Short mmCIF file of N, CA, C and O in Angstrom, two decimals:
data_model
loop_
_atom_site.label_atom_id
_atom_site.label_comp_id
_atom_site.label_asym_id
_atom_site.label_seq_id
_atom_site.Cartn_x
_atom_site.Cartn_y
_atom_site.Cartn_z
N MET A 1 14.00 5.80 20.48
CA MET A 1 13.56 6.13 19.15
C MET A 1 12.06 6.36 19.17
O MET A 1 11.30 5.62 19.77
N SER A 2 11.59 7.35 18.47
CA SER A 2 10.18 7.71 18.43
C SER A 2 9.39 6.80 17.50
O SER A 2 9.90 6.33 16.50
N ASN A 3 8.13 6.60 17.81
CA ASN A 3 7.25 5.82 16.95
C ASN A 3 6.49 6.71 15.97
O ASN A 3 5.59 6.25 15.30
N GLU A 4 6.84 7.98 15.89
CA GLU A 4 6.14 8.89 14.99
C GLU A 4 6.51 8.59 13.54
O GLU A 4 7.63 8.24 13.22
N LEU A 5 5.54 8.77 12.65
CA LEU A 5 5.74 8.51 11.23
C LEU A 5 6.06 9.78 10.45
O LEU A 5 6.28 9.74 9.26
N SER A 6 6.07 10.93 11.11
CA SER A 6 6.14 12.20 10.42
C SER A 6 7.43 12.37 9.62
O SER A 6 8.51 12.47 10.18
N VAL A 7 7.30 12.38 8.30
CA VAL A 7 8.43 12.68 7.42
C VAL A 7 8.01 13.67 6.35
O VAL A 7 8.85 14.29 5.73
N VAL A 8 6.73 13.80 6.12
CA VAL A 8 6.22 14.67 5.08
C VAL A 8 5.60 15.89 5.72
O VAL A 8 4.88 15.78 6.70
N ASP A 9 5.90 17.06 5.17
CA ASP A 9 5.32 18.30 5.66
C ASP A 9 3.82 18.28 5.43
O ASP A 9 3.35 18.36 4.30
N GLN A 10 3.03 18.15 6.49
CA GLN A 10 1.58 18.04 6.38
C GLN A 10 0.91 19.36 6.00
O GLN A 10 -0.28 19.41 5.78
N THR A 11 1.69 20.44 5.91
CA THR A 11 1.10 21.72 5.56
C THR A 11 1.01 21.92 4.05
O THR A 11 0.50 22.93 3.59
N VAL A 12 1.51 20.97 3.27
CA VAL A 12 1.42 21.09 1.82
C VAL A 12 -0.05 21.01 1.44
O VAL A 12 -0.72 20.02 1.71
N GLY A 13 -0.55 22.06 0.83
CA GLY A 13 -1.96 22.14 0.50
C GLY A 13 -2.33 21.39 -0.76
O GLY A 13 -1.48 20.96 -1.54
N PHE A 14 -3.65 21.26 -0.94
CA PHE A 14 -4.15 20.54 -2.09
C PHE A 14 -3.68 21.18 -3.40
O PHE A 14 -3.35 20.46 -4.35
N ASP A 15 -3.66 22.50 -3.48
CA ASP A 15 -3.25 23.16 -4.72
C ASP A 15 -1.84 22.76 -5.14
O ASP A 15 -1.59 22.48 -6.30
N LYS A 16 -0.94 22.72 -4.18
CA LYS A 16 0.45 22.34 -4.50
C LYS A 16 0.52 20.87 -4.90
O LYS A 16 1.26 20.50 -5.80
N ILE A 17 -0.24 20.03 -4.23
CA ILE A 17 -0.25 18.61 -4.57
C ILE A 17 -0.82 18.43 -5.98
O ILE A 17 -0.30 17.66 -6.78
N TYR A 18 -1.88 19.18 -6.30
CA TYR A 18 -2.48 19.05 -7.63
C TYR A 18 -1.51 19.56 -8.70
O TYR A 18 -1.42 18.96 -9.79
N GLN A 19 -0.78 20.63 -8.41
CA GLN A 19 0.23 21.12 -9.38
C GLN A 19 1.28 20.04 -9.63
O GLN A 19 1.67 19.80 -10.77
N LEU A 20 1.73 19.40 -8.57
CA LEU A 20 2.70 18.32 -8.72
C LEU A 20 2.09 17.17 -9.52
O LEU A 20 2.72 16.63 -10.43
N ALA A 21 0.84 16.84 -9.23
CA ALA A 21 0.16 15.76 -9.94
C ALA A 21 0.04 16.09 -11.43
O ALA A 21 0.22 15.21 -12.28
N GLU A 22 -0.26 17.34 -11.77
CA GLU A 22 -0.35 17.73 -13.18
C GLU A 22 0.98 17.53 -13.89
O GLU A 22 1.02 17.02 -15.01
N ARG A 23 2.06 17.90 -13.23
CA ARG A 23 3.39 17.72 -13.83
C ARG A 23 3.74 16.24 -13.97
O ARG A 23 4.23 15.80 -15.01
N LEU A 24 3.49 15.47 -12.92
CA LEU A 24 3.81 14.05 -12.96
C LEU A 24 2.96 13.30 -13.98
O LEU A 24 3.43 12.33 -14.58
N SER A 25 1.73 13.74 -14.19
CA SER A 25 0.83 13.03 -15.11
C SER A 25 1.33 13.05 -16.55
O SER A 25 0.90 12.26 -17.38
N LYS A 26 2.29 13.93 -16.84
CA LYS A 26 2.86 14.04 -18.19
C LYS A 26 4.10 13.16 -18.35
O LYS A 26 4.65 13.06 -19.44
N SER A 27 4.52 12.51 -17.29
CA SER A 27 5.72 11.70 -17.32
C SER A 27 5.45 10.32 -17.91
O SER A 27 4.37 9.76 -17.75
N ASN A 28 6.44 9.79 -18.58
CA ASN A 28 6.35 8.43 -19.13
C ASN A 28 6.88 7.38 -18.16
O ASN A 28 6.88 6.19 -18.49
N ILE A 29 7.35 7.80 -16.98
CA ILE A 29 7.90 6.83 -16.04
C ILE A 29 7.07 6.72 -14.77
O ILE A 29 7.56 6.37 -13.71
N ILE A 30 5.77 7.01 -14.89
CA ILE A 30 4.83 6.73 -13.82
C ILE A 30 3.95 5.58 -14.32
O ILE A 30 3.96 5.28 -15.52
N PRO A 31 3.20 4.94 -13.46
CA PRO A 31 2.34 3.85 -13.94
C PRO A 31 1.45 4.32 -15.08
O PRO A 31 0.89 5.41 -15.05
N THR A 32 1.33 3.49 -16.11
CA THR A 32 0.56 3.87 -17.30
C THR A 32 -0.88 4.20 -16.96
O THR A 32 -1.48 5.07 -17.60
N SER A 33 -1.44 3.56 -15.95
CA SER A 33 -2.83 3.83 -15.58
C SER A 33 -3.03 5.23 -15.01
O SER A 33 -4.15 5.71 -14.91
N LEU A 34 -1.93 5.92 -14.66
CA LEU A 34 -2.02 7.26 -14.09
C LEU A 34 -1.61 8.36 -15.05
O LEU A 34 -1.80 9.54 -14.75
N ARG A 35 -1.08 8.00 -16.20
CA ARG A 35 -0.64 9.00 -17.17
C ARG A 35 -1.82 9.81 -17.67
O ARG A 35 -2.85 9.26 -18.06
N GLY A 36 -1.66 11.13 -17.64
CA GLY A 36 -2.73 12.01 -18.10
C GLY A 36 -3.90 12.11 -17.15
O GLY A 36 -4.95 12.61 -17.51
N LYS A 37 -3.74 11.64 -15.92
CA LYS A 37 -4.83 11.67 -14.94
C LYS A 37 -4.37 12.37 -13.65
O LYS A 37 -4.15 11.73 -12.62
N PRO A 38 -4.23 13.70 -13.71
CA PRO A 38 -3.74 14.41 -12.52
C PRO A 38 -4.66 14.26 -11.31
O PRO A 38 -4.17 14.24 -10.18
N GLY A 39 -5.96 14.11 -11.52
CA GLY A 39 -6.87 13.93 -10.39
C GLY A 39 -6.59 12.64 -9.65
O GLY A 39 -6.54 12.61 -8.41
N ASP A 40 -6.38 11.56 -10.39
CA ASP A 40 -6.07 10.27 -9.78
C ASP A 40 -4.72 10.33 -9.06
O ASP A 40 -4.57 9.80 -7.95
N LEU A 41 -3.76 10.97 -9.70
CA LEU A 41 -2.44 11.13 -9.08
C LEU A 41 -2.55 11.91 -7.79
O LEU A 41 -1.92 11.57 -6.79
N ALA A 42 -3.35 12.97 -7.80
CA ALA A 42 -3.50 13.80 -6.59
C ALA A 42 -4.09 12.98 -5.44
O ALA A 42 -3.65 13.11 -4.30
N VAL A 43 -5.05 12.12 -5.75
CA VAL A 43 -5.64 11.27 -4.70
C VAL A 43 -4.57 10.35 -4.11
O VAL A 43 -4.49 10.17 -2.89
N ILE A 44 -3.74 9.77 -4.95
CA ILE A 44 -2.66 8.90 -4.46
C ILE A 44 -1.68 9.70 -3.61
O ILE A 44 -1.27 9.26 -2.54
N LEU A 45 -1.31 10.89 -4.06
CA LEU A 45 -0.37 11.72 -3.31
C LEU A 45 -0.97 12.15 -1.97
O LEU A 45 -0.27 12.18 -0.95
N LEU A 46 -2.27 12.50 -1.96
CA LEU A 46 -2.93 12.86 -0.70
C LEU A 46 -3.01 11.66 0.25
O LEU A 46 -2.80 11.81 1.46
N THR A 47 -3.30 10.50 -0.29
CA THR A 47 -3.34 9.29 0.53
C THR A 47 -1.97 9.04 1.14
O THR A 47 -1.84 8.75 2.34
N GLY A 48 -0.94 9.18 0.32
CA GLY A 48 0.42 9.02 0.82
C GLY A 48 0.76 10.05 1.88
O GLY A 48 1.40 9.73 2.89
N GLN A 49 0.32 11.28 1.68
CA GLN A 49 0.59 12.34 2.66
C GLN A 49 -0.04 11.98 4.01
O GLN A 49 0.58 12.17 5.05
N GLU A 50 -1.25 11.42 3.98
CA GLU A 50 -1.90 11.03 5.23
C GLU A 50 -1.14 9.90 5.94
O GLU A 50 -1.23 9.77 7.15
N LEU A 51 -0.40 9.12 5.18
CA LEU A 51 0.42 8.04 5.75
C LEU A 51 1.86 8.48 5.99
O LEU A 51 2.70 7.66 6.33
N ASN A 52 2.11 9.77 5.77
CA ASN A 52 3.45 10.35 5.93
C ASN A 52 4.46 9.74 4.97
O ASN A 52 5.62 9.51 5.32
N LEU A 53 4.02 9.46 3.75
CA LEU A 53 4.91 8.95 2.72
C LEU A 53 5.25 10.06 1.74
O LEU A 53 4.38 10.83 1.35
N PRO A 54 6.50 10.14 1.32
CA PRO A 54 6.87 11.13 0.31
C PRO A 54 6.16 10.83 -1.02
O PRO A 54 5.73 9.69 -1.26
N PRO A 55 6.03 11.83 -1.89
CA PRO A 55 5.28 11.66 -3.13
C PRO A 55 5.72 10.48 -4.00
O PRO A 55 4.88 9.68 -4.43
N MET A 56 6.99 10.33 -4.28
CA MET A 56 7.42 9.25 -5.17
C MET A 56 7.25 7.88 -4.52
O MET A 56 6.93 6.90 -5.19
N THR A 57 7.42 7.81 -3.22
CA THR A 57 7.16 6.56 -2.51
C THR A 57 5.68 6.22 -2.60
O THR A 57 5.32 5.05 -2.80
N SER A 58 4.84 7.23 -2.49
CA SER A 58 3.39 7.01 -2.62
C SER A 58 3.05 6.41 -3.98
O SER A 58 2.24 5.48 -4.07
N LEU A 59 3.67 6.93 -5.04
CA LEU A 59 3.39 6.41 -6.37
C LEU A 59 3.83 4.96 -6.52
O LEU A 59 3.23 4.21 -7.29
N ASN A 60 4.85 4.57 -5.80
CA ASN A 60 5.34 3.20 -5.89
C ASN A 60 4.59 2.22 -4.98
O ASN A 60 4.55 1.02 -5.27
N LEU A 61 4.01 2.71 -3.89
CA LEU A 61 3.43 1.81 -2.91
C LEU A 61 1.90 1.85 -2.82
O LEU A 61 1.31 1.01 -2.15
N ILE A 62 1.27 2.83 -3.47
CA ILE A 62 -0.18 2.93 -3.43
C ILE A 62 -0.73 2.60 -4.81
O ILE A 62 -0.31 3.17 -5.81
N THR A 63 -1.65 1.65 -4.85
CA THR A 63 -2.28 1.25 -6.10
C THR A 63 -3.78 1.53 -6.00
O THR A 63 -4.29 1.81 -4.92
N VAL A 64 -4.45 1.45 -7.13
CA VAL A 64 -5.89 1.65 -7.14
C VAL A 64 -6.54 0.29 -7.34
O VAL A 64 -6.25 -0.42 -8.29
N VAL A 65 -7.41 -0.08 -6.39
CA VAL A 65 -8.12 -1.35 -6.46
C VAL A 65 -9.61 -1.02 -6.44
O VAL A 65 -10.11 -0.45 -5.47
N GLN A 66 -10.28 -1.35 -7.53
CA GLN A 66 -11.70 -1.07 -7.68
C GLN A 66 -12.04 0.38 -7.34
O GLN A 66 -12.98 0.67 -6.60
N GLY A 67 -11.22 1.29 -7.85
CA GLY A 67 -11.48 2.71 -7.69
C GLY A 67 -11.08 3.32 -6.37
O GLY A 67 -11.38 4.48 -6.10
N ARG A 68 -10.38 2.56 -5.53
CA ARG A 68 -9.95 3.08 -4.22
C ARG A 68 -8.45 2.97 -4.08
O ARG A 68 -7.86 1.95 -4.44
N PRO A 69 -7.80 4.00 -3.52
CA PRO A 69 -6.36 3.89 -3.29
C PRO A 69 -6.09 2.91 -2.16
O PRO A 69 -6.72 2.97 -1.10
N GLU A 70 -5.19 1.97 -2.41
CA GLU A 70 -4.85 0.94 -1.43
C GLU A 70 -3.34 0.85 -1.29
O GLU A 70 -2.61 0.84 -2.28
N LEU A 71 -2.88 0.77 -0.07
CA LEU A 71 -1.46 0.60 0.20
C LEU A 71 -1.08 -0.85 -0.10
O LEU A 71 -1.75 -1.78 0.37
N SER A 72 -0.04 -1.04 -0.89
CA SER A 72 0.40 -2.40 -1.24
C SER A 72 0.92 -3.11 0.00
O SER A 72 1.18 -2.50 1.04
N ALA A 73 1.08 -4.41 -0.12
CA ALA A 73 1.62 -5.20 1.00
C ALA A 73 2.99 -4.67 1.42
O ALA A 73 3.27 -4.53 2.61
N GLN A 74 3.84 -4.36 0.43
CA GLN A 74 5.17 -3.81 0.75
C GLN A 74 5.04 -2.48 1.48
O GLN A 74 5.80 -2.17 2.39
N GLY A 75 4.05 -1.68 1.07
CA GLY A 75 3.83 -0.39 1.72
C GLY A 75 3.37 -0.54 3.15
O GLY A 75 3.81 0.19 4.04
N LYS A 76 2.50 -1.51 3.39
CA LYS A 76 2.03 -1.76 4.75
C LYS A 76 3.19 -2.17 5.65
O LYS A 76 3.31 -1.70 6.79
N ILE A 77 4.04 -3.03 5.14
CA ILE A 77 5.20 -3.46 5.93
C ILE A 77 6.12 -2.27 6.20
O ILE A 77 6.60 -2.10 7.32
N ALA A 78 6.34 -1.42 5.20
CA ALA A 78 7.21 -0.26 5.38
C ALA A 78 6.66 0.70 6.43
O ALA A 78 7.41 1.20 7.28
N VAL A 79 5.35 0.94 6.41
CA VAL A 79 4.73 1.84 7.39
C VAL A 79 4.86 1.24 8.79
O VAL A 79 5.19 1.94 9.75
N ILE A 80 4.61 -0.05 8.92
CA ILE A 80 4.72 -0.71 10.23
C ILE A 80 6.16 -0.66 10.73
O ILE A 80 6.42 -0.32 11.89
N LYS A 81 7.12 -0.99 9.85
CA LYS A 81 8.53 -1.01 10.26
C LYS A 81 9.03 0.38 10.64
O LYS A 81 9.86 0.53 11.53
N ARG A 82 8.51 1.41 9.97
CA ARG A 82 8.92 2.77 10.32
C ARG A 82 8.39 3.15 11.69
O ARG A 82 9.09 3.75 12.49
N ALA A 83 7.15 2.76 11.97
CA ALA A 83 6.54 3.10 13.26
C ALA A 83 7.08 2.23 14.39
O ALA A 83 7.21 2.70 15.52
N TYR A 84 7.38 0.98 14.07
CA TYR A 84 7.83 0.02 15.08
C TYR A 84 9.06 -0.72 14.55
O TYR A 84 8.97 -1.84 14.06
N PRO A 85 10.22 -0.08 14.65
CA PRO A 85 11.43 -0.66 14.06
C PRO A 85 11.80 -2.05 14.60
O PRO A 85 12.45 -2.82 13.92
N ASP A 86 11.36 -2.36 15.81
CA ASP A 86 11.69 -3.66 16.40
C ASP A 86 10.64 -4.72 16.09
O ASP A 86 10.71 -5.84 16.60
N SER A 87 9.65 -4.36 15.28
CA SER A 87 8.58 -5.32 14.98
C SER A 87 9.13 -6.51 14.20
O SER A 87 10.15 -6.42 13.51
N VAL A 88 8.44 -7.63 14.35
CA VAL A 88 8.81 -8.86 13.68
C VAL A 88 7.64 -9.26 12.78
O VAL A 88 6.51 -9.42 13.27
N ILE A 89 7.89 -9.39 11.49
CA ILE A 89 6.85 -9.76 10.53
C ILE A 89 7.32 -10.98 9.77
O ILE A 89 8.41 -10.98 9.20
N LYS A 90 6.49 -12.01 9.78
CA LYS A 90 6.82 -13.25 9.08
C LYS A 90 5.65 -13.59 8.15
O LYS A 90 4.50 -13.65 8.59
N ILE A 91 5.95 -13.79 6.87
CA ILE A 91 4.92 -14.12 5.89
C ILE A 91 5.29 -15.42 5.21
O ILE A 91 6.42 -15.59 4.75
N GLU A 92 4.35 -16.35 5.17
CA GLU A 92 4.53 -17.62 4.48
C GLU A 92 3.36 -17.79 3.53
O GLU A 92 2.23 -17.44 3.86
N SER A 93 3.63 -18.31 2.34
CA SER A 93 2.52 -18.53 1.42
C SER A 93 2.77 -19.78 0.58
O SER A 93 3.90 -20.19 0.35
N SER A 94 1.67 -20.37 0.16
CA SER A 94 1.70 -21.51 -0.74
C SER A 94 0.50 -21.36 -1.67
O SER A 94 -0.23 -20.37 -1.58
N ASP A 95 0.29 -22.31 -2.54
CA ASP A 95 -0.87 -22.24 -3.43
C ASP A 95 -2.18 -22.38 -2.65
O ASP A 95 -3.23 -21.98 -3.14
N ALA A 96 -2.12 -22.92 -1.44
CA ALA A 96 -3.34 -23.18 -0.67
C ALA A 96 -3.67 -22.11 0.37
O ALA A 96 -4.81 -21.94 0.75
N LYS A 97 -2.64 -21.39 0.86
CA LYS A 97 -2.90 -20.40 1.90
C LYS A 97 -1.74 -19.42 2.06
O LYS A 97 -0.63 -19.67 1.60
N ALA A 98 -2.05 -18.31 2.74
CA ALA A 98 -1.04 -17.33 3.13
C ALA A 98 -1.20 -17.10 4.63
O ALA A 98 -2.32 -17.02 5.14
N VAL A 99 -0.07 -17.03 5.32
CA VAL A 99 -0.09 -16.83 6.76
C VAL A 99 0.85 -15.66 7.08
O VAL A 99 1.99 -15.62 6.61
N CYS A 100 0.35 -14.71 7.87
CA CYS A 100 1.16 -13.57 8.28
C CYS A 100 1.14 -13.50 9.80
O CYS A 100 0.08 -13.51 10.42
N SER A 101 2.33 -13.45 10.39
CA SER A 101 2.48 -13.30 11.84
C SER A 101 3.22 -12.01 12.11
O SER A 101 4.23 -11.71 11.45
N MET A 102 2.72 -11.22 13.06
CA MET A 102 3.35 -9.94 13.40
C MET A 102 3.41 -9.77 14.90
O MET A 102 2.47 -10.16 15.61
N ALA A 103 4.50 -9.17 15.36
CA ALA A 103 4.65 -8.83 16.77
C ALA A 103 5.32 -7.47 16.85
O ALA A 103 6.15 -7.12 16.00
N MET A 104 4.95 -6.67 17.84
CA MET A 104 5.52 -5.34 18.00
C MET A 104 7.03 -5.40 18.23
O MET A 104 7.76 -4.50 17.86
N SER A 105 7.49 -6.47 18.87
CA SER A 105 8.92 -6.70 19.07
C SER A 105 9.10 -8.20 19.30
O SER A 105 8.14 -8.93 19.47
N LYS A 106 10.35 -8.63 19.33
CA LYS A 106 10.61 -10.05 19.54
C LYS A 106 10.18 -10.50 20.94
O LYS A 106 10.06 -11.69 21.20
N ASN A 107 9.92 -9.55 21.83
CA ASN A 107 9.49 -9.88 23.19
C ASN A 107 7.97 -9.98 23.32
O ASN A 107 7.47 -10.33 24.39
N ASN A 108 7.23 -9.66 22.28
CA ASN A 108 5.76 -9.72 22.32
C ASN A 108 5.26 -10.97 21.62
O ASN A 108 5.90 -11.49 20.72
N ASP A 109 4.08 -11.41 22.03
CA ASP A 109 3.44 -12.53 21.36
C ASP A 109 2.95 -12.07 19.99
O ASP A 109 2.38 -10.99 19.87
N PRO A 110 3.14 -12.89 18.97
CA PRO A 110 2.69 -12.49 17.64
C PRO A 110 1.18 -12.66 17.46
O PRO A 110 0.54 -13.45 18.15
N ILE A 111 0.65 -11.88 16.55
CA ILE A 111 -0.72 -12.03 16.08
C ILE A 111 -0.60 -12.71 14.73
O ILE A 111 0.18 -12.28 13.87
N THR A 112 -1.35 -13.77 14.51
CA THR A 112 -1.26 -14.54 13.27
C THR A 112 -2.59 -14.50 12.54
O THR A 112 -3.65 -14.69 13.15
N VAL A 113 -2.52 -14.24 11.24
CA VAL A 113 -3.70 -14.21 10.38
C VAL A 113 -3.47 -15.15 9.21
O VAL A 113 -2.37 -15.19 8.65
N GLU A 114 -4.50 -15.90 8.86
CA GLU A 114 -4.39 -16.87 7.77
C GLU A 114 -5.50 -16.62 6.75
O GLU A 114 -6.62 -16.29 7.11
N PHE A 115 -5.15 -16.72 5.48
CA PHE A 115 -6.13 -16.59 4.40
C PHE A 115 -5.94 -17.78 3.47
O PHE A 115 -4.86 -17.97 2.92
N THR A 116 -7.00 -18.58 3.33
CA THR A 116 -6.88 -19.82 2.56
C THR A 116 -7.59 -19.71 1.21
O THR A 116 -8.34 -18.76 0.96
N LEU A 117 -7.36 -20.70 0.39
CA LEU A 117 -8.05 -20.78 -0.89
C LEU A 117 -9.55 -20.86 -0.67
O LEU A 117 -10.34 -20.26 -1.41
N ALA A 118 -9.97 -21.55 0.37
CA ALA A 118 -11.40 -21.64 0.70
C ALA A 118 -11.95 -20.26 1.07
O ALA A 118 -13.07 -19.91 0.69
N ASP A 119 -11.15 -19.45 1.78
CA ASP A 119 -11.57 -18.08 2.11
C ASP A 119 -11.76 -17.26 0.83
O ASP A 119 -12.73 -16.51 0.70
N ALA A 120 -10.82 -17.40 -0.09
CA ALA A 120 -10.89 -16.67 -1.36
C ALA A 120 -12.12 -17.08 -2.15
O ALA A 120 -12.78 -16.24 -2.76
N LYS A 121 -12.42 -18.37 -2.13
CA LYS A 121 -13.59 -18.86 -2.86
C LYS A 121 -14.87 -18.29 -2.25
O LYS A 121 -15.74 -17.81 -2.97
N ARG A 122 -14.97 -18.32 -0.91
CA ARG A 122 -16.15 -17.76 -0.22
C ARG A 122 -16.31 -16.28 -0.51
O ARG A 122 -17.43 -15.78 -0.60
N ALA A 123 -15.21 -15.55 -0.67
CA ALA A 123 -15.26 -14.11 -0.93
C ALA A 123 -15.49 -13.80 -2.41
O ALA A 123 -15.59 -12.63 -2.78
N GLY A 124 -15.55 -14.82 -3.25
CA GLY A 124 -15.78 -14.61 -4.67
C GLY A 124 -14.58 -14.04 -5.41
O GLY A 124 -14.73 -13.36 -6.43
N LEU A 125 -13.39 -14.31 -4.92
CA LEU A 125 -12.18 -13.75 -5.52
C LEU A 125 -11.60 -14.58 -6.66
O LEU A 125 -10.85 -14.07 -7.48
N LEU A 126 -11.93 -15.85 -6.73
CA LEU A 126 -11.27 -16.75 -7.69
C LEU A 126 -11.55 -16.42 -9.14
O LEU A 126 -10.76 -16.76 -10.02
N ASP A 127 -12.67 -15.76 -9.42
CA ASP A 127 -13.01 -15.42 -10.80
C ASP A 127 -12.48 -14.04 -11.23
O ASP A 127 -12.65 -13.66 -12.38
N ARG A 128 -11.88 -13.31 -10.32
CA ARG A 128 -11.39 -11.97 -10.65
C ARG A 128 -10.08 -12.05 -11.41
O ARG A 128 -9.26 -12.94 -11.20
N ASP A 129 -9.86 -11.06 -12.29
CA ASP A 129 -8.66 -11.04 -13.13
C ASP A 129 -7.37 -11.05 -12.31
O ASP A 129 -6.43 -11.76 -12.64
N THR A 130 -7.33 -10.27 -11.24
CA THR A 130 -6.10 -10.20 -10.44
C THR A 130 -5.77 -11.56 -9.85
O THR A 130 -4.61 -11.97 -9.83
N TRP A 131 -6.78 -12.27 -9.36
CA TRP A 131 -6.53 -13.60 -8.79
C TRP A 131 -5.99 -14.54 -9.86
O TRP A 131 -5.08 -15.33 -9.61
N LYS A 132 -6.55 -14.45 -11.06
CA LYS A 132 -6.10 -15.32 -12.14
C LYS A 132 -4.66 -15.02 -12.54
O LYS A 132 -3.89 -15.93 -12.87
N LYS A 133 -4.29 -13.75 -12.52
CA LYS A 133 -2.93 -13.35 -12.92
C LYS A 133 -1.91 -13.62 -11.82
O LYS A 133 -0.76 -13.91 -12.11
N PHE A 134 -2.32 -13.46 -10.55
CA PHE A 134 -1.40 -13.61 -9.42
C PHE A 134 -1.99 -14.52 -8.35
O PHE A 134 -2.25 -14.08 -7.24
N PRO A 135 -2.21 -15.79 -8.65
CA PRO A 135 -2.91 -16.66 -7.68
C PRO A 135 -2.15 -16.89 -6.38
O PRO A 135 -2.76 -17.16 -5.36
N SER A 136 -0.84 -16.78 -6.37
CA SER A 136 -0.11 -17.10 -5.14
C SER A 136 0.60 -15.89 -4.55
O SER A 136 1.55 -16.04 -3.80
N THR A 137 0.13 -14.68 -4.86
CA THR A 137 0.75 -13.51 -4.25
C THR A 137 -0.20 -12.81 -3.31
O THR A 137 -1.36 -12.99 -3.35
#
């Protein structure tokens, strides 16, 4: 099986993406923050195209964080699993920390990353609205 991510036709130009974004921006079933904003939608669709994600998947998995398009945690896992179907990803979280372990396959040693409440405090995240709304996600 190939590790290539190619599923989206990379030849789709900006004009076509912007036309799609204009049409989608009029929909009531896209995120409210994107309604009436074809430019923002186009940026998300272009970001998704660079990750080889189809347009509707891009709208579901790419969010805007402080003015930048960011792939959600679910999106990151999907991209990794598509590229490396045998990869092993384990995520554990509590109110005090989150731990993520990943390995290319069950035969490889995992890489483990930990983010604690103390890390969040040092980064100045505890006073942000998102942290207050979703402290354990």
